[in-house]
PDB file of C-alpha atoms and ligand atoms in Angstrom:
ATOM      1  CA  MET A  10     115.961 100.363 117.200  1.00  0.00           C
ATOM      2  CA  ILE A  11     113.808 101.979 114.534  1.00  0.00           C
ATOM      3  CA  ASN A  12     110.147 101.180 115.104  1.00  0.00           C
ATOM      4  CA  LEU A  13     107.912 102.554 112.393  1.00  0.00           C
ATOM      5  CA  ILE A  14     104.174 102.658 112.075  1.00  0.00           C
ATOM      6  CA  LEU A  15     103.241 102.658 108.420  1.00  0.00           C
ATOM      7  CA  PHE A  16      99.868 104.335 108.546  1.00  0.00           C
ATOM      8  CA  GLY A  17      97.108 105.218 106.114  1.00  0.00           C
ATOM      9  CA  PRO A  18      93.733 104.129 104.800  1.00  0.00           C
ATOM     10  CA  PRO A  19      93.191 100.658 103.308  1.00  0.00           C
ATOM     11  CA  GLY A  20      94.782 100.491  99.873  1.00  0.00           C
ATOM     12  CA  SER A  21      97.195 103.346 100.557  1.00  0.00           C
ATOM     13  CA  GLY A  22     100.216 101.139  99.753  1.00  0.00           C
ATOM     14  CA  LYS A  23     101.370 100.210 103.256  1.00  0.00           C
ATOM     15  CA  GLY A  24     102.089  96.568 102.417  1.00  0.00           C
ATOM     16  CA  THR A  25     103.804  97.391  99.120  1.00  0.00           C
ATOM     17  CA  GLN A  26     106.059  99.994 100.708  1.00  0.00           C
ATOM     18  CA  ALA A  27     106.749  97.910 103.832  1.00  0.00           C
ATOM     19  CA  LYS A  28     108.185  95.134 101.635  1.00  0.00           C
ATOM     20  CA  LYS A  29     110.623  97.607 100.086  1.00  0.00           C
ATOM     21  CA  LEU A  30     111.493  99.243 103.408  1.00  0.00           C
ATOM     22  CA  VAL A  31     112.387  95.979 105.164  1.00  0.00           C
ATOM     23  CA  GLU A  32     115.001  95.289 102.491  1.00  0.00           C
ATOM     24  CA  LYS A  33     116.612  98.683 102.836  1.00  0.00           C
ATOM     25  CA  TYR A  34     116.478  99.080 106.631  1.00  0.00           C
ATOM     26  CA  ASN A  35     116.556  95.434 107.734  1.00  0.00           C
ATOM     27  CA  LEU A  36     113.423  95.688 109.863  1.00  0.00           C
ATOM     28  CA  LEU A  37     110.764  93.076 110.636  1.00  0.00           C
ATOM     29  CA  HIS A  38     107.480  93.704 108.838  1.00  0.00           C
ATOM     30  CA  ILE A  39     104.443  92.937 110.990  1.00  0.00           C
ATOM     31  CA  SER A  40     101.134  93.197 109.143  1.00  0.00           C
ATOM     32  CA  THR A  41      98.233  92.371 111.444  1.00  0.00           C
ATOM     33  CA  GLY A  42      95.966  91.976 108.386  1.00  0.00           C
ATOM     34  CA  ASP A  43      98.355  89.332 106.963  1.00  0.00           C
ATOM     35  CA  LEU A  44      98.480  87.593 110.352  1.00  0.00           C
ATOM     36  CA  PHE A  45      94.680  87.449 110.437  1.00  0.00           C
ATOM     37  CA  ARG A  46      94.557  86.096 106.877  1.00  0.00           C
ATOM     38  CA  TYR A  47      97.085  83.410 107.794  1.00  0.00           C
ATOM     39  CA  GLU A  48      94.917  82.355 110.748  1.00  0.00           C
ATOM     40  CA  MET A  49      91.808  82.430 108.552  1.00  0.00           C
ATOM     41  CA  GLY A  50      93.578  80.286 105.946  1.00  0.00           C
ATOM     42  CA  ASN A  51      94.327  77.690 108.628  1.00  0.00           C
ATOM     43  CA  ASP A  52      90.813  77.933 110.033  1.00  0.00           C
ATOM     44  CA  THR A  53      92.093  78.420 113.582  1.00  0.00           C
ATOM     45  CA  PRO A  54      89.805  79.671 116.385  1.00  0.00           C
ATOM     46  CA  LEU A  55      91.478  83.095 116.080  1.00  0.00           C
ATOM     47  CA  GLY A  56      90.970  82.997 112.305  1.00  0.00           C
ATOM     48  CA  LYS A  57      87.311  82.111 112.684  1.00  0.00           C
ATOM     49  CA  GLU A  58      86.724  84.954 115.090  1.00  0.00           C
ATOM     50  CA  ALA A  59      88.593  87.481 112.937  1.00  0.00           C
ATOM     51  CA  LYS A  60      86.770  86.404 109.796  1.00  0.00           C
ATOM     52  CA  SER A  61      83.378  87.489 111.107  1.00  0.00           C
ATOM     53  CA  TYR A  62      84.651  91.073 111.417  1.00  0.00           C
ATOM     54  CA  ILE A  63      86.975  91.237 108.417  1.00  0.00           C
ATOM     55  CA  GLU A  64      84.333  90.118 105.947  1.00  0.00           C
ATOM     56  CA  LYS A  65      82.154  93.048 106.988  1.00  0.00           C
ATOM     57  CA  GLY A  66      85.000  95.547 106.846  1.00  0.00           C
ATOM     58  CA  GLU A  67      84.889  96.022 110.607  1.00  0.00           C
ATOM     59  CA  LEU A  68      87.643  95.943 113.199  1.00  0.00           C
ATOM     60  CA  VAL A  69      88.504  92.856 115.187  1.00  0.00           C
ATOM     61  CA  PRO A  70      88.234  93.608 118.963  1.00  0.00           C
ATOM     62  CA  ASP A  71      91.320  95.308 120.402  1.00  0.00           C
ATOM     63  CA  SER A  72      92.112  92.552 122.912  1.00  0.00           C
ATOM     64  CA  VAL A  73      92.320  89.939 120.138  1.00  0.00           C
ATOM     65  CA  THR A  74      94.464  92.091 117.847  1.00  0.00           C
ATOM     66  CA  VAL A  75      96.784  93.294 120.612  1.00  0.00           C
ATOM     67  CA  GLY A  76      97.325  89.741 121.880  1.00  0.00           C
ATOM     68  CA  MET A  77      98.241  88.531 118.404  1.00  0.00           C
ATOM     69  CA  LEU A  78     100.617  91.465 117.867  1.00  0.00           C
ATOM     70  CA  ARG A  79     102.327  90.878 121.180  1.00  0.00           C
ATOM     71  CA  ASN A  80     102.918  87.209 120.303  1.00  0.00           C
ATOM     72  CA  LYS A  81     104.522  88.191 117.013  1.00  0.00           C
ATOM     73  CA  VAL A  82     106.795  90.801 118.635  1.00  0.00           C
ATOM     74  CA  GLU A  83     107.826  88.420 121.405  1.00  0.00           C
ATOM     75  CA  ALA A  84     108.583  85.651 118.910  1.00  0.00           C
ATOM     76  CA  ASN A  85     111.068  88.005 117.201  1.00  0.00           C
ATOM     77  CA  PRO A  86     113.069  89.823 119.889  1.00  0.00           C
ATOM     78  CA  ASP A  87     116.431  90.127 118.134  1.00  0.00           C
ATOM     79  CA  VAL A  88     115.610  92.478 115.312  1.00  0.00           C
ATOM     80  CA  ALA A  89     116.854  95.948 114.354  1.00  0.00           C
ATOM     81  CA  GLY A  90     113.300  97.240 114.621  1.00  0.00           C
ATOM     82  CA  TYR A  91     109.762  96.715 113.448  1.00  0.00           C
ATOM     83  CA  ILE A  92     107.510  98.079 110.733  1.00  0.00           C
ATOM     84  CA  PHE A  93     103.943  97.936 111.982  1.00  0.00           C
ATOM     85  CA  ASP A  94     101.558  97.801 109.012  1.00  0.00           C
ATOM     86  CA  GLY A  95      97.842  98.067 109.686  1.00  0.00           C
ATOM     87  CA  PHE A  96      98.412  98.407 113.427  1.00  0.00           C
ATOM     88  CA  PRO A  97      97.567 100.334 115.573  1.00  0.00           C
ATOM     89  CA  ARG A  98      94.083 101.020 114.214  1.00  0.00           C
ATOM     90  CA  THR A  99      92.486 102.420 117.388  1.00  0.00           C
ATOM     91  CA  ILE A 100      93.607 104.557 120.342  1.00  0.00           C
ATOM     92  CA  PRO A 101      93.571 101.559 122.750  1.00  0.00           C
ATOM     93  CA  GLN A 102      95.813  99.679 120.281  1.00  0.00           C
ATOM     94  CA  SER A 103      98.180 102.679 120.214  1.00  0.00           C
ATOM     95  CA  GLU A 104      98.358 102.737 124.004  1.00  0.00           C
ATOM     96  CA  ALA A 105      98.985  98.992 124.077  1.00  0.00           C
ATOM     97  CA  LEU A 106     101.753  99.311 121.483  1.00  0.00           C
ATOM     98  CA  ASP A 107     103.475 102.108 123.387  1.00  0.00           C
ATOM     99  CA  ALA A 108     103.315 100.040 126.584  1.00  0.00           C
ATOM    100  CA  LEU A 109     104.702  96.977 124.813  1.00  0.00           C
ATOM    101  CA  MET A 110     107.579  98.959 123.299  1.00  0.00           C
ATOM    102  CA  GLU A 111     108.362 100.496 126.669  1.00  0.00           C
ATOM    103  CA  GLU A 112     108.366  97.048 128.237  1.00  0.00           C
ATOM    104  CA  LYS A 113     110.986  96.062 125.625  1.00  0.00           C
ATOM    105  CA  GLY A 114     113.078  99.138 126.468  1.00  0.00           C
ATOM    106  CA  THR A 115     112.266 100.883 123.223  1.00  0.00           C
ATOM    107  CA  ALA A 116     109.607 103.149 121.695  1.00  0.00           C
ATOM    108  CA  VAL A 117     107.742 103.952 118.501  1.00  0.00           C
ATOM    109  CA  SER A 118     110.163 106.101 116.482  1.00  0.00           C
ATOM    110  CA  GLN A 119     107.728 107.570 113.989  1.00  0.00           C
ATOM    111  CA  LEU A 120     104.328 107.142 112.405  1.00  0.00           C
ATOM    112  CA  ILE A 121     104.309 107.865 108.685  1.00  0.00           C
ATOM    113  CA  MET A 122     100.992 108.249 106.948  1.00  0.00           C
ATOM    114  CA  LEU A 123     100.478 107.543 103.264  1.00  0.00           C
ATOM    115  CA  ASP A 124      97.935 110.128 102.204  1.00  0.00           C
ATOM    116  CA  VAL A 125      95.575 108.919  99.435  1.00  0.00           C
ATOM    117  CA  PRO A 126      92.144 110.361  98.508  1.00  0.00           C
ATOM    118  CA  ASP A 127      89.016 108.195  99.002  1.00  0.00           C
ATOM    119  CA  GLU A 128      88.099 107.753  95.353  1.00  0.00           C
ATOM    120  CA  GLU A 129      91.630 106.608  94.501  1.00  0.00           C
ATOM    121  CA  ILE A 130      91.383 104.059  97.350  1.00  0.00           C
ATOM    122  CA  VAL A 131      88.101 102.619  96.082  1.00  0.00           C
ATOM    123  CA  LYS A 132      89.593 102.300  92.595  1.00  0.00           C
ATOM    124  CA  ARG A 133      92.790 100.638  93.872  1.00  0.00           C
ATOM    125  CA  LEU A 134      91.001  98.166  96.155  1.00  0.00           C
ATOM    126  CA  LEU A 135      88.507  97.066  93.484  1.00  0.00           C
ATOM    127  CA  GLU A 136      91.475  96.528  91.165  1.00  0.00           C
ATOM    128  CA  ARG A 137      93.370  94.575  93.844  1.00  0.00           C
ATOM    129  CA  GLY A 138      90.222  92.506  94.488  1.00  0.00           C
ATOM    130  CA  LYS A 139      90.475  91.039  90.967  1.00  0.00           C
ATOM    131  CA  THR A 140      93.593  89.110  92.007  1.00  0.00           C
ATOM    132  CA  SER A 141      93.995  89.308  95.825  1.00  0.00           C
ATOM    133  CA  GLY A 142      91.312  86.741  96.582  1.00  0.00           C
ATOM    134  CA  ARG A 143      90.216  89.041  99.411  1.00  0.00           C
ATOM    135  CA  LYS A 144      86.444  89.244  99.738  1.00  0.00           C
ATOM    136  CA  ASP A 145      86.803  92.588 101.503  1.00  0.00           C
ATOM    137  CA  ASP A 146      88.416  93.989  98.331  1.00  0.00           C
ATOM    138  CA  MET A 147      85.668  92.812  95.983  1.00  0.00           C
ATOM    139  CA  ASP A 148      82.609  94.635  97.262  1.00  0.00           C
ATOM    140  CA  GLU A 149      82.319  98.409  97.024  1.00  0.00           C
ATOM    141  CA  GLY A 150      80.006  98.537 100.055  1.00  0.00           C
ATOM    142  CA  ILE A 151      82.557  96.737 102.250  1.00  0.00           C
ATOM    143  CA  ILE A 152      85.354  98.949 100.909  1.00  0.00           C
ATOM    144  CA  ARG A 153      83.372 102.098 101.757  1.00  0.00           C
ATOM    145  CA  ASN A 154      82.703 100.720 105.232  1.00  0.00           C
ATOM    146  CA  ARG A 155      86.443 100.150 105.711  1.00  0.00           C
ATOM    147  CA  ILE A 156      87.060 103.782 104.731  1.00  0.00           C
ATOM    148  CA  GLU A 157      84.409 104.965 107.213  1.00  0.00           C
ATOM    149  CA  VAL A 158      85.931 102.841 109.994  1.00  0.00           C
ATOM    150  CA  TYR A 159      89.330 104.275 109.128  1.00  0.00           C
ATOM    151  CA  LYS A 160      87.973 107.815 109.466  1.00  0.00           C
ATOM    152  CA  SER A 161      86.100 107.297 112.698  1.00  0.00           C
ATOM    153  CA  GLU A 162      88.275 104.819 114.626  1.00  0.00           C
ATOM    154  CA  THR A 163      91.728 104.860 113.037  1.00  0.00           C
ATOM    155  CA  SER A 164      92.462 108.444 112.005  1.00  0.00           C
ATOM    156  CA  PRO A 165      92.630 109.601 115.710  1.00  0.00           C
ATOM    157  CA  VAL A 166      95.788 107.456 115.936  1.00  0.00           C
ATOM    158  CA  PHE A 167      97.523 110.041 113.727  1.00  0.00           C
ATOM    159  CA  ASP A 168      96.693 112.818 116.209  1.00  0.00           C
ATOM    160  CA  PHE A 169      97.747 110.607 119.123  1.00  0.00           C
ATOM    161  CA  TYR A 170     101.282 110.375 117.715  1.00  0.00           C
ATOM    162  CA  GLN A 171     101.271 113.927 116.392  1.00  0.00           C
ATOM    163  CA  GLU A 172     100.829 115.166 119.952  1.00  0.00           C
ATOM    164  CA  LYS A 173     104.016 113.295 120.779  1.00  0.00           C
ATOM    165  CA  GLY A 174     105.786 114.936 117.827  1.00  0.00           C
ATOM    166  CA  LYS A 175     106.030 111.566 116.088  1.00  0.00           C
ATOM    167  CA  ALA A 176     103.676 111.809 113.095  1.00  0.00           C
ATOM    168  CA  LYS A 177     104.496 112.621 109.483  1.00  0.00           C
ATOM    169  CA  LYS A 178     102.375 112.608 106.359  1.00  0.00           C
ATOM    170  CA  VAL A 179     103.629 111.834 102.868  1.00  0.00           C
ATOM    171  CA  ASN A 180     101.822 111.966  99.549  1.00  0.00           C
ATOM    172  CA  GLY A 181     100.777 108.392  98.778  1.00  0.00           C
ATOM    173  CA  VAL A 182      99.824 109.076  95.158  1.00  0.00           C
ATOM    174  CA  GLY A 183     102.385 108.516  92.400  1.00  0.00           C
ATOM    175  CA  GLU A 184     104.785 105.840  91.231  1.00  0.00           C
ATOM    176  CA  ILE A 185     105.742 103.157  93.794  1.00  0.00           C
ATOM    177  CA  GLU A 186     109.402 104.140  93.514  1.00  0.00           C
ATOM    178  CA  GLN A 187     108.635 107.837  93.973  1.00  0.00           C
ATOM    179  CA  ILE A 188     106.564 107.172  97.113  1.00  0.00           C
ATOM    180  CA  PHE A 189     109.346 104.918  98.423  1.00  0.00           C
ATOM    181  CA  GLU A 190     111.802 107.826  98.061  1.00  0.00           C
ATOM    182  CA  ARG A 191     109.437 110.082 100.031  1.00  0.00           C
ATOM    183  CA  LEU A 192     109.305 107.517 102.847  1.00  0.00           C
ATOM    184  CA  CYS A 193     113.066 107.017 102.846  1.00  0.00           C
ATOM    185  CA  SER A 194     113.704 110.730 103.282  1.00  0.00           C
ATOM    186  CA  GLU A 195     111.502 110.730 106.371  1.00  0.00           C
ATOM    187  CA  ILE A 196     113.214 107.635 107.796  1.00  0.00           C
ATOM    188  CA  ASP A 197     116.727 108.855 106.996  1.00  0.00           C
ATOM    189  CA  ALA A 198     115.932 112.032 108.925  1.00  0.00           C
ATOM    190  CA  LEU A 199     115.392 109.865 112.028  1.00  0.00           C
ATOM    191  CA  VAL A 200     118.795 108.169 112.070  1.00  0.00           C
TER     192      VAL A 200
HETATM  193  O1  C5P B 316      95.516  95.803 107.285  1.00  0.00           O
HETATM  194  P1  C5P B 316      94.551  95.120 106.375  1.00  0.00           P
HETATM  195  O2  C5P B 316      93.810  96.071 105.498  1.00  0.00           O
HETATM  196  O3  C5P B 316      95.143  93.984 105.622  1.00  0.00           O
HETATM  197  O4  C5P B 316      93.453  94.475 107.334  1.00  0.00           O
HETATM  198  C1  C5P B 316      92.368  93.739 106.812  1.00  0.00           C
HETATM  199  C2  C5P B 316      91.254  93.688 107.829  1.00  0.00           C
HETATM  200  O5  C5P B 316      91.719  93.073 109.036  1.00  0.00           O
HETATM  201  C3  C5P B 316      90.723  95.037 108.271  1.00  0.00           C
HETATM  202  O6  C5P B 316      89.777  95.567 107.353  1.00  0.00           O
HETATM  203  C4  C5P B 316      90.075  94.665 109.591  1.00  0.00           C
HETATM  204  O7  C5P B 316      88.856  93.988 109.406  1.00  0.00           O
HETATM  205  C5  C5P B 316      91.088  93.664 110.161  1.00  0.00           C
HETATM  206  N1  C5P B 316      92.077  94.329 111.012  1.00  0.00           N
HETATM  207  C6  C5P B 316      91.683  94.761 112.286  1.00  0.00           C
HETATM  208  N2  C5P B 316      92.576  95.394 113.109  1.00  0.00           N
HETATM  209  C7  C5P B 316      93.844  95.596 112.726  1.00  0.00           C
HETATM  210  C8  C5P B 316      94.276  95.166 111.450  1.00  0.00           C
HETATM  211  C9  C5P B 316      93.352  94.541 110.602  1.00  0.00           C
HETATM  212  O8  C5P B 316      90.523  94.586 112.653  1.00  0.00           O
HETATM  213  N3  C5P B 316      94.698  96.232 113.547  1.00  0.00           N
HETATM  214 MG1   MG B 317      97.940  95.684 103.784  1.00  0.00          MG
END
């Protein structure tokens, strides 16, 4: 199996690139943000709980996010691998993911970070907010909070996998196709 973590700040292009990668490598794309938005759209108890955090640009508690991720993985056992997008976002989530993969007889293959400067992120998210319908993309204050949360809670995940020799960084600025090529060279080096 190839199990990738597509990593990077909000608006770094994880979702866009994951969609292209699943076609090429035949992997299952799991975006925890999309799963939360689906639950919110259906006004489920999980959606209601997640909403209170998401609309402030904060993280949903680990136990909730990990439980939802586990359900999604277990509902799709017969795949060539997974692309985790927007997960793990904390060290406890990383530990839970490693344990889950081990339980399934596999492991995280690589974390690849899309590196994008803060000001570019703010610009991209405000632009996306014009059409995404996402409240958390429409308010500069919420966007800046998401960037702060990324720095304080999420960026240690990069070091966590780097210590295991499993973290790579690619330049996330440029044309979509160009960035896709950068990701593919990292992935092709794994297989
Ligand atoms: O990944 P994405 O940017 O779509 O996530 C949107 C929001 O969902 C995040 O800003 C955060 O509030 C919540 N989220 C979370 N934990 C995750 C993934 C997403 O709290 N692992
Ligand atoms: Mg996304």
